[in-house]
Short mmCIF file of C-alpha atoms in Angstrom, two decimals:
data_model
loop_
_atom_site.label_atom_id
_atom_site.label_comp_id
_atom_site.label_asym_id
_atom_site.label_seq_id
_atom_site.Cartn_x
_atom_site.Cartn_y
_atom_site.Cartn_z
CA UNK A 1 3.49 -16.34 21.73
CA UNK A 2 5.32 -13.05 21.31
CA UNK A 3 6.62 -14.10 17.95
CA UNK A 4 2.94 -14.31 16.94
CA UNK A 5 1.98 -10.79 18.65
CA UNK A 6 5.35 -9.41 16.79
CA UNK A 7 3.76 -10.47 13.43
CA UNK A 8 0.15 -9.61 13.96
CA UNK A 9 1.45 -6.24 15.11
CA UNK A 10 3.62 -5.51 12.52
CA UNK A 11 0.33 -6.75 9.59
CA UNK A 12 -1.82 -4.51 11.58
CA UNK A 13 0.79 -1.55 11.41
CA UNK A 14 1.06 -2.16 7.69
CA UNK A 15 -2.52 -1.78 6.81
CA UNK A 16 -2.86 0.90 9.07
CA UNK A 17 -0.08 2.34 7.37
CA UNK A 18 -2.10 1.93 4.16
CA UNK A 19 -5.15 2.97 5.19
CA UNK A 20 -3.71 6.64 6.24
CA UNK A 21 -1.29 6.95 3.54
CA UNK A 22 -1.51 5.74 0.29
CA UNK A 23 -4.12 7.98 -0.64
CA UNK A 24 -1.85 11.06 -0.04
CA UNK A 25 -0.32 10.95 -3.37
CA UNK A 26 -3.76 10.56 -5.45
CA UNK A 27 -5.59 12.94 -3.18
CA UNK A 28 -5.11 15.93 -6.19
CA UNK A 29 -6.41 14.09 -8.43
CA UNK A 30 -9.66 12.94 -6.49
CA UNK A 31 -9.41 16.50 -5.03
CA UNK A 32 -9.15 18.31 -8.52
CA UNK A 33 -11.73 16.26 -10.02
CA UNK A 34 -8.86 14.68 -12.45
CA UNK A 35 -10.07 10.98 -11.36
CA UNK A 36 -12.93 9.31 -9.40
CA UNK A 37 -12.35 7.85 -6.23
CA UNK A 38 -11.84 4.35 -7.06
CA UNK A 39 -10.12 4.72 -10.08
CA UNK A 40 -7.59 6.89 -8.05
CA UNK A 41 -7.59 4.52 -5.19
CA UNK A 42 -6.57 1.59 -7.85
CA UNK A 43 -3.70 3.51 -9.00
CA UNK A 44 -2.34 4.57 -5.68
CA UNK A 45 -2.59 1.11 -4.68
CA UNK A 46 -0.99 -0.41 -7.72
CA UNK A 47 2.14 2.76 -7.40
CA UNK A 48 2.35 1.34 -3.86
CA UNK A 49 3.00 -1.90 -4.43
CA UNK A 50 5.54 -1.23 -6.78
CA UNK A 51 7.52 0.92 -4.65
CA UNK A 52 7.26 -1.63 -2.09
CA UNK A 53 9.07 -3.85 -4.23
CA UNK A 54 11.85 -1.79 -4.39
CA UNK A 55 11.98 -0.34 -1.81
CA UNK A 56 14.48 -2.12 0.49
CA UNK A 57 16.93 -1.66 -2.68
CA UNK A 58 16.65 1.72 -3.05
CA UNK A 59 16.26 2.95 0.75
CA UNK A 60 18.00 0.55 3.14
CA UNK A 61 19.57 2.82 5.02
CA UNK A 62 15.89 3.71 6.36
CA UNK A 63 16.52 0.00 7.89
CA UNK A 64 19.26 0.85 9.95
CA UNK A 65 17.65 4.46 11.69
CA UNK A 66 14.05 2.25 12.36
CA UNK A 67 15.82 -0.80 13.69
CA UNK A 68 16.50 1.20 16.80
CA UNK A 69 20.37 1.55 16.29
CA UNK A 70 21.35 4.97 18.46
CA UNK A 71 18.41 4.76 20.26
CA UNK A 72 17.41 1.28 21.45
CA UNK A 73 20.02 -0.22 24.12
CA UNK A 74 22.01 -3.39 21.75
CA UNK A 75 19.93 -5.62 23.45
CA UNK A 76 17.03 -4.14 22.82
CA UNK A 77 17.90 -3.97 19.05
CA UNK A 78 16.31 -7.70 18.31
CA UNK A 79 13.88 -8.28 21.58
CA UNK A 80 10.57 -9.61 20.73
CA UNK A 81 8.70 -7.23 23.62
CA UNK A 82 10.63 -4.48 22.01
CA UNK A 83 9.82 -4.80 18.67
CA UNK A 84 6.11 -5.99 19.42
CA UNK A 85 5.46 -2.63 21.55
CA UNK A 86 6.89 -0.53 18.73
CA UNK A 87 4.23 -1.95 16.27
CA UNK A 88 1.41 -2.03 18.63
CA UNK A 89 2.26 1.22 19.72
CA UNK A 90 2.45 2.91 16.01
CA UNK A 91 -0.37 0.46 14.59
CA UNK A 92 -2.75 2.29 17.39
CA UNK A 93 -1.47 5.87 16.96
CA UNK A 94 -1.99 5.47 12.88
CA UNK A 95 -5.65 3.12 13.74
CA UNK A 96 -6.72 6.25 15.68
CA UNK A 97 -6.14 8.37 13.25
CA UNK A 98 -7.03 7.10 10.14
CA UNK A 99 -10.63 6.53 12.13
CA UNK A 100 -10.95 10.68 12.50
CA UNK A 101 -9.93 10.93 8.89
CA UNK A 102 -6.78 13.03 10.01
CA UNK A 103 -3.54 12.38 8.22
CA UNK A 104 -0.98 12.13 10.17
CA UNK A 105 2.96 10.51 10.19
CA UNK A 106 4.27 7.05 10.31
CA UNK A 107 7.08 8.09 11.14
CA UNK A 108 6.20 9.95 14.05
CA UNK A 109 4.18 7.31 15.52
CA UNK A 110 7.63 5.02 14.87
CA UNK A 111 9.58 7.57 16.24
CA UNK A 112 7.70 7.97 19.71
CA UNK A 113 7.06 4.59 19.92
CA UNK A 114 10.94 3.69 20.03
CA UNK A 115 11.66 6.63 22.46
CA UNK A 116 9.07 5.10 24.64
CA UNK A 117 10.25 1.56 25.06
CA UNK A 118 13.79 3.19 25.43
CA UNK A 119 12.43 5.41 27.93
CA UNK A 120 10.50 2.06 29.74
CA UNK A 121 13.46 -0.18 29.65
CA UNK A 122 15.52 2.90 31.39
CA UNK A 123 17.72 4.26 28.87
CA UNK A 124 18.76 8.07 30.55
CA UNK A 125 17.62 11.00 28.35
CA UNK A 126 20.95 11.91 27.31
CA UNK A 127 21.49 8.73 25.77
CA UNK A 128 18.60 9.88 23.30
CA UNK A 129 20.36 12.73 21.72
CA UNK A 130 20.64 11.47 18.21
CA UNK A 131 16.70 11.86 18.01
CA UNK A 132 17.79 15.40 17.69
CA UNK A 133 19.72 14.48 14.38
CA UNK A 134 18.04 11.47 13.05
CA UNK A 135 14.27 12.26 13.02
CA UNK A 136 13.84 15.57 14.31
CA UNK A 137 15.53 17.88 11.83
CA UNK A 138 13.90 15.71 8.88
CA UNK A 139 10.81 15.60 10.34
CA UNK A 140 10.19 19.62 10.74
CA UNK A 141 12.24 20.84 8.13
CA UNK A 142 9.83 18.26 5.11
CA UNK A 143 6.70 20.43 5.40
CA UNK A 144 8.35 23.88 5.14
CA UNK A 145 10.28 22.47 2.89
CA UNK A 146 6.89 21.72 1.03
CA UNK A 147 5.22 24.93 1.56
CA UNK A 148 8.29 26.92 0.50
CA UNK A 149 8.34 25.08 -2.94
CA UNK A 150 4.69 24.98 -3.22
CA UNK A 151 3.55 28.36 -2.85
CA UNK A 152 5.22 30.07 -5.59
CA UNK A 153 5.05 27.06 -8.06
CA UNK A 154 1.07 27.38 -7.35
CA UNK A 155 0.89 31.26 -7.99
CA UNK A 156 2.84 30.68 -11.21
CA UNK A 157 0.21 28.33 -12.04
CA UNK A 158 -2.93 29.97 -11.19
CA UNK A 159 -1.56 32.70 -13.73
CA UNK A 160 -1.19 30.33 -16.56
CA UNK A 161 -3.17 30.10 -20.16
CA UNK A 162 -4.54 27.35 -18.99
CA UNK A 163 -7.10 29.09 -16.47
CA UNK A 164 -8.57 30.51 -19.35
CA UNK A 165 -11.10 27.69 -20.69
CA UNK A 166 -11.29 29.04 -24.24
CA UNK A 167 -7.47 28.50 -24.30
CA UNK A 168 -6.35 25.24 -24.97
CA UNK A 169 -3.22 25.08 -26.84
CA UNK A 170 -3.30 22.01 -29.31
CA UNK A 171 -0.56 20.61 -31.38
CA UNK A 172 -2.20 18.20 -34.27
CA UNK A 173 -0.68 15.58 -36.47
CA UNK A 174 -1.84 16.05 -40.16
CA UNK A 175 -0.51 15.27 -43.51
CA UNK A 176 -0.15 17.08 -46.53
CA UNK A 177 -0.24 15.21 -49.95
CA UNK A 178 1.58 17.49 -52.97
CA UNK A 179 0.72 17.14 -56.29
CA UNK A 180 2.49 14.60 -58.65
CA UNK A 181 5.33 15.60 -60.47
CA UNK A 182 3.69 16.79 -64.35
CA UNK A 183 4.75 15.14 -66.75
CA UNK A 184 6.43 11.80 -64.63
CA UNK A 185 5.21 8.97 -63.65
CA UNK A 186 6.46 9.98 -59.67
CA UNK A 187 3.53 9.55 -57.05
CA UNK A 188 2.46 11.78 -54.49
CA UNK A 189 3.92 10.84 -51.07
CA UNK A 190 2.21 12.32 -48.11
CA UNK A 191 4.46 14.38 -45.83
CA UNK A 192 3.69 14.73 -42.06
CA UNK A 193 2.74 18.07 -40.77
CA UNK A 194 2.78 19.22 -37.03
CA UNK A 195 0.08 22.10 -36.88
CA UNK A 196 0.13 24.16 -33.63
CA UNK A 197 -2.86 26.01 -32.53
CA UNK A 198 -5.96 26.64 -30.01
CA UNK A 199 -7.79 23.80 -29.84
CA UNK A 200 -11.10 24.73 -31.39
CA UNK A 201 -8.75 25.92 -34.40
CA UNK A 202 -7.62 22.38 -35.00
CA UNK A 203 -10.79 20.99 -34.31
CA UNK A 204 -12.11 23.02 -36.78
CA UNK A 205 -9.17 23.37 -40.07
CA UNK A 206 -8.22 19.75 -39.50
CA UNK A 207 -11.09 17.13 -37.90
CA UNK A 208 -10.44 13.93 -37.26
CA UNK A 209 -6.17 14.78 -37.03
CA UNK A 210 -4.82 13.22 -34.24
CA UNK A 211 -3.98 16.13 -31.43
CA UNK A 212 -2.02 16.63 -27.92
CA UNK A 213 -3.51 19.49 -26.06
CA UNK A 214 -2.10 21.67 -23.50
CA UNK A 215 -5.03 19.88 -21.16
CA UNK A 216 -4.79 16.48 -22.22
CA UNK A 217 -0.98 16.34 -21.46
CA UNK A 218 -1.32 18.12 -17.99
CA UNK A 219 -3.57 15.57 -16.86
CA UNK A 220 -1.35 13.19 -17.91
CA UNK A 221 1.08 14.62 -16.28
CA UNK A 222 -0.70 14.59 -13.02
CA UNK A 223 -1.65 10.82 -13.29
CA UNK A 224 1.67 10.42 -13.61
CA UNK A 225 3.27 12.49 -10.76
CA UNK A 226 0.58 11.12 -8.37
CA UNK A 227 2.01 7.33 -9.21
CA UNK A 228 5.31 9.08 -8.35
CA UNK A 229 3.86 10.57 -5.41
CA UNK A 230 2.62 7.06 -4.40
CA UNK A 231 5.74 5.26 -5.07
CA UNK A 232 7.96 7.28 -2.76
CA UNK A 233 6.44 7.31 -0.18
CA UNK A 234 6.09 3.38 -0.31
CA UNK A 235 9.93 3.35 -0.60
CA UNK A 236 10.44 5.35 2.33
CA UNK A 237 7.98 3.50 4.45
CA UNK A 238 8.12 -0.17 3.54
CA UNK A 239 11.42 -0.40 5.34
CA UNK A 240 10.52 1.52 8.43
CA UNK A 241 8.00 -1.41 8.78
CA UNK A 242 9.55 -4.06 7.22
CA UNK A 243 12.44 -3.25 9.92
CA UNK A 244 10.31 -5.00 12.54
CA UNK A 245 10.25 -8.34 11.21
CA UNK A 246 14.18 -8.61 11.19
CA UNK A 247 13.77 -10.77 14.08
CA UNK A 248 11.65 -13.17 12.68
CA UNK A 249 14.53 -15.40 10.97
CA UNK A 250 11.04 -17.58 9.14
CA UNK A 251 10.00 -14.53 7.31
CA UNK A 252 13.42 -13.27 5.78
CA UNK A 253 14.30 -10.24 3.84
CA UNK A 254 11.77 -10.44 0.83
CA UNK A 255 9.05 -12.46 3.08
CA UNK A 256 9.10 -9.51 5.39
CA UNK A 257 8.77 -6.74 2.27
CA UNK A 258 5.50 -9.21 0.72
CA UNK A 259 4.31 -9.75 3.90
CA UNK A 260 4.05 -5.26 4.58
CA UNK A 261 3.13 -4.75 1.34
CA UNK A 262 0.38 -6.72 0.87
CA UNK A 263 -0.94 -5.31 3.88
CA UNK A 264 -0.23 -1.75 3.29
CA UNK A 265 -2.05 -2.32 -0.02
CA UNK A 266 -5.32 -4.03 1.44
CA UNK A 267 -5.08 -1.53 4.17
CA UNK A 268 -5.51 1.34 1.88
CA UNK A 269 -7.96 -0.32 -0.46
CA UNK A 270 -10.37 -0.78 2.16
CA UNK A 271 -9.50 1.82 4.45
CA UNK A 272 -8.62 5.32 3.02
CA UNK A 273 -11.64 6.81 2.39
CA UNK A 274 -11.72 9.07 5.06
CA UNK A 275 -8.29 10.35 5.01
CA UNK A 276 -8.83 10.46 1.30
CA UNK A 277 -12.06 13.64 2.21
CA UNK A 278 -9.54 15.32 4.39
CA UNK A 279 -6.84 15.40 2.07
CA UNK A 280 -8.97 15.86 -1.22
CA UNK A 281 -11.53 18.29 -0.71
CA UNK A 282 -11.39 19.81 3.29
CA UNK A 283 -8.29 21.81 3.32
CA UNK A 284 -8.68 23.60 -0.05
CA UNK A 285 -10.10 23.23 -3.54
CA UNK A 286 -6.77 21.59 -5.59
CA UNK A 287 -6.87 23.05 -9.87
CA UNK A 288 -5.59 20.38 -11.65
CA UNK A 289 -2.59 22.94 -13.04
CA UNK A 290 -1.49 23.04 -8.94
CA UNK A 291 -2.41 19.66 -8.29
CA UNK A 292 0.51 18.51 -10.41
CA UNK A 293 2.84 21.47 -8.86
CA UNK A 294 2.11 19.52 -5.26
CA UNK A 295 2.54 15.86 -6.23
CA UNK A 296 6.11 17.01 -8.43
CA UNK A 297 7.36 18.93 -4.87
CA UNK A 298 6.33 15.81 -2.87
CA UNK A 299 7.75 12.97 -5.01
CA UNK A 300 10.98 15.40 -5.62
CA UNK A 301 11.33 15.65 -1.76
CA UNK A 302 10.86 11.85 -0.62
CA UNK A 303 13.01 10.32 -3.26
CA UNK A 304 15.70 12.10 -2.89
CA UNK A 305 15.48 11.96 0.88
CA UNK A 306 14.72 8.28 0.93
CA UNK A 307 18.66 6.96 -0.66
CA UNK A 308 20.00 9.13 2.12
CA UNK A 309 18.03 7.21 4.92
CA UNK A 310 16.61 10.51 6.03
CA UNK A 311 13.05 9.34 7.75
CA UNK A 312 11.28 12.42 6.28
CA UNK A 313 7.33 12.25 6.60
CA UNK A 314 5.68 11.73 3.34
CA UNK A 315 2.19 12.74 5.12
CA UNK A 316 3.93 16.22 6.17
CA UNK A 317 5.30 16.78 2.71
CA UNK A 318 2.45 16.20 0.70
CA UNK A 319 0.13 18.07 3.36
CA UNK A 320 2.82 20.87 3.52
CA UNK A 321 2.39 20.91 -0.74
CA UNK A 322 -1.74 21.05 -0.12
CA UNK A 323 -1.25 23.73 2.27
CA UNK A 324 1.49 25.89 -0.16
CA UNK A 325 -1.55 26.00 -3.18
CA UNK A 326 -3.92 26.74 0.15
CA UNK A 327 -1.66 29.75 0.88
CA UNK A 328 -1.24 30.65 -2.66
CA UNK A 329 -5.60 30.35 -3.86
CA UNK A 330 -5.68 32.05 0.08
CA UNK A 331 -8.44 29.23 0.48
CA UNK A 332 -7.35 27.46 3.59
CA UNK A 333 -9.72 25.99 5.57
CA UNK A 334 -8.73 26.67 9.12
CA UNK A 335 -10.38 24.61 11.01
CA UNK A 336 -8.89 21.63 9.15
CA UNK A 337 -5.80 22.74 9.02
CA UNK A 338 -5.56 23.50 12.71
CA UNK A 339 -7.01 19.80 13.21
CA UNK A 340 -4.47 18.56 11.18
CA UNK A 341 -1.35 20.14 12.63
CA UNK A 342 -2.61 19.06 16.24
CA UNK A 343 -2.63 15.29 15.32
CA UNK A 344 1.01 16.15 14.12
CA UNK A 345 1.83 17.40 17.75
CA UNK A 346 0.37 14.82 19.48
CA UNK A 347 1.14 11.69 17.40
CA UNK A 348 4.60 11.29 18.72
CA UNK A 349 3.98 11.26 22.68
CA UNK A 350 1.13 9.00 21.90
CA UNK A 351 3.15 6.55 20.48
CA UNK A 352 5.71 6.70 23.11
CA UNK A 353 2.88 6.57 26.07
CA UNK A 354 0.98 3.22 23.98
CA UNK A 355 4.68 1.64 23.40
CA UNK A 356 5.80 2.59 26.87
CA UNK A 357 2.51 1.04 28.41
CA UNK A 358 3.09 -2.21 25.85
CA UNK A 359 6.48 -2.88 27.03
CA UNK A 360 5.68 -2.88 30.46
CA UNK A 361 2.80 -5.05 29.96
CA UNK A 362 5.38 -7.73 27.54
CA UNK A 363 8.50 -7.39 28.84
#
């Protein structure tokens, strides 16, 4: 019976997991008008699943912090009521908010739900110091981390060419044919020609010559960096979750990583929208040209924090980016904002209160 409530917990943490998160990376380019809704949604999904994949290759030392080692009592490490209170407790916290569209840490929810059934099966405070070191320090230091990066890059931006509509800069691929040889039988050979330019100047000296402009490659660019975006933070979290199923010798390694990511992925499909409004369009209007600025500090933060098994919060990173072009366009909208950074504070004592009540009600 537990086994079963272990494994329906641990599904329903997963899509909840989806359904708050995997948006985050895509959310400039819904929010900068760069890509409709589903067409963003399909590529955060399909960036998720790949990161899933390799995920427990790249970050498996994120195994080791969420399997409760330092925290948990050893015989806590592999209990069923243990485990199943952890996911009930952060499949709730993430449930509720995903519901009131506020985007908020997996992490943290993970975090208080393991301090809680420490706390219920008596483990002394002072036995929880490494908190301090594990998760804490990680976990306040990714969004100022975020917003210190941000900020600047996104004032740099707004200052660029590329605000200017008229200016587009183009480089064109044309070819120019020289005249045969007089007086030999030699034919002319067309040579390539790279012609850099404004874009209306190519359009209009060479039609029809296939062109890269300054535009065209930045949105690129962000398509790309949201995949990124996307991708990290599935490698961070797949393992936090996967880490639950260790005890479930039927599901193994890989059947454990399948089983979250599938779930994650149908989990965001079907249930991001409402995170994705937050995050897109209610704490600031996102430019493309910052857009990309956001999703290159966020992916650059989670992947090189996930090899060291440092549980950094992809949802406070990428907000923390959002909030750096706020701070930098001085468009912040307050009230979100303020919303926002409450759900933060209160996510981790929820978790611990849900997987303190859970254990006592399993155990």
């Amino acid at each position: 019976m537990l086994l079963a409530v272990l494994i329906a917990a641990v599904v329903l943490l997963a899509w909840a997991n989806g359904a708050n998160d995997n948006f985050k990376g895509v959310a400039t380019l819904y929010g900068s008008g760069a890509l409709g809704y589903r067409a963003a949604l399909g590529w955060a999904t399909a960036a998720t699943l790949a990161g899933s994949a390799l995920s427990l290759a790249i970050a498996g030392g994120l195994q080791a912090r969420f399997a409760g080692k330092g925290i948990l009592p050893q015989e806590l490490e592999a209990s069923l009521p243990a485990l199943a209170s952890i996911a009930l407790a952060g499949a709730a916290t993430i449930l509720l908010a995903s519901r009131l569209g506020l985007p908020t840490s997996t992490t943290h929810a993970l975090t208080g739900a393991l301090l809680g059934v420490a706390l219920a099966a008596g483990t002394p405070w002072s036995a929880l110091a490494p908190i301090g070191l594990l998760f804490a320090l990680p976990l306040i230091l990714g969004p100022v981390l975020a917003i210190a990066l941000a900020w600047p890059a996104a004032r740099l931006a707004a200052k660029s060419r590329l605000r200017d509509p008229a200016s587009d800069p183009c480089a064109c691929l044309t070819t120019l044919a020289p005249a045969a040889a007089a007086g030999t039988s030699l034919a002319s050979v067309a040579t390539p020609l790279l012609v850099v330019g404004e874009r209306a100047d190519c359009e209009r000296e060479l039609p029809g010559a296939p062109a890269l402009t300054a535009r065209s490659a930045a949105h690129a660019m962000h398509v790309l960096s949201a995949g990124t975006v996307c991708f990290a933070r599935a490698v961070n979290d797949t393992p936090k979750i996967a880490t639950l199923l260790l005890a479930v010798p039927a599901t193994g390694r890989w059947g454990s990583l399948g089983l979250v990511a599938v779930a994650m992925a149908a989990g965001g499909w079907l249930g991001a929208r409402r995170v994705a409004e937050t995050m897109s369009r209610r704490i600031t209007t996102i430019p493309q040209g910052q857009g990309l600025l956001a999703n290159a500090v966020t992916a650059g933060l989670v992947l090189a924090a996930s090899p060291l098994g440092l549980p950094l919060s992809t949802t406070h990173v990428s907000c923390g980016s959002i909030f750096g072009i706020a701070l930098a366009r001085r468009s912040a909208e307050r009230g979100t904002v303020a919303t926002i950074l409450a759900a933060w504070l209160t996510t981790l004592p929820l978790g611990a209160l849900i997987a303190c009540a859970s254990y006592a009600a399993l155990a």
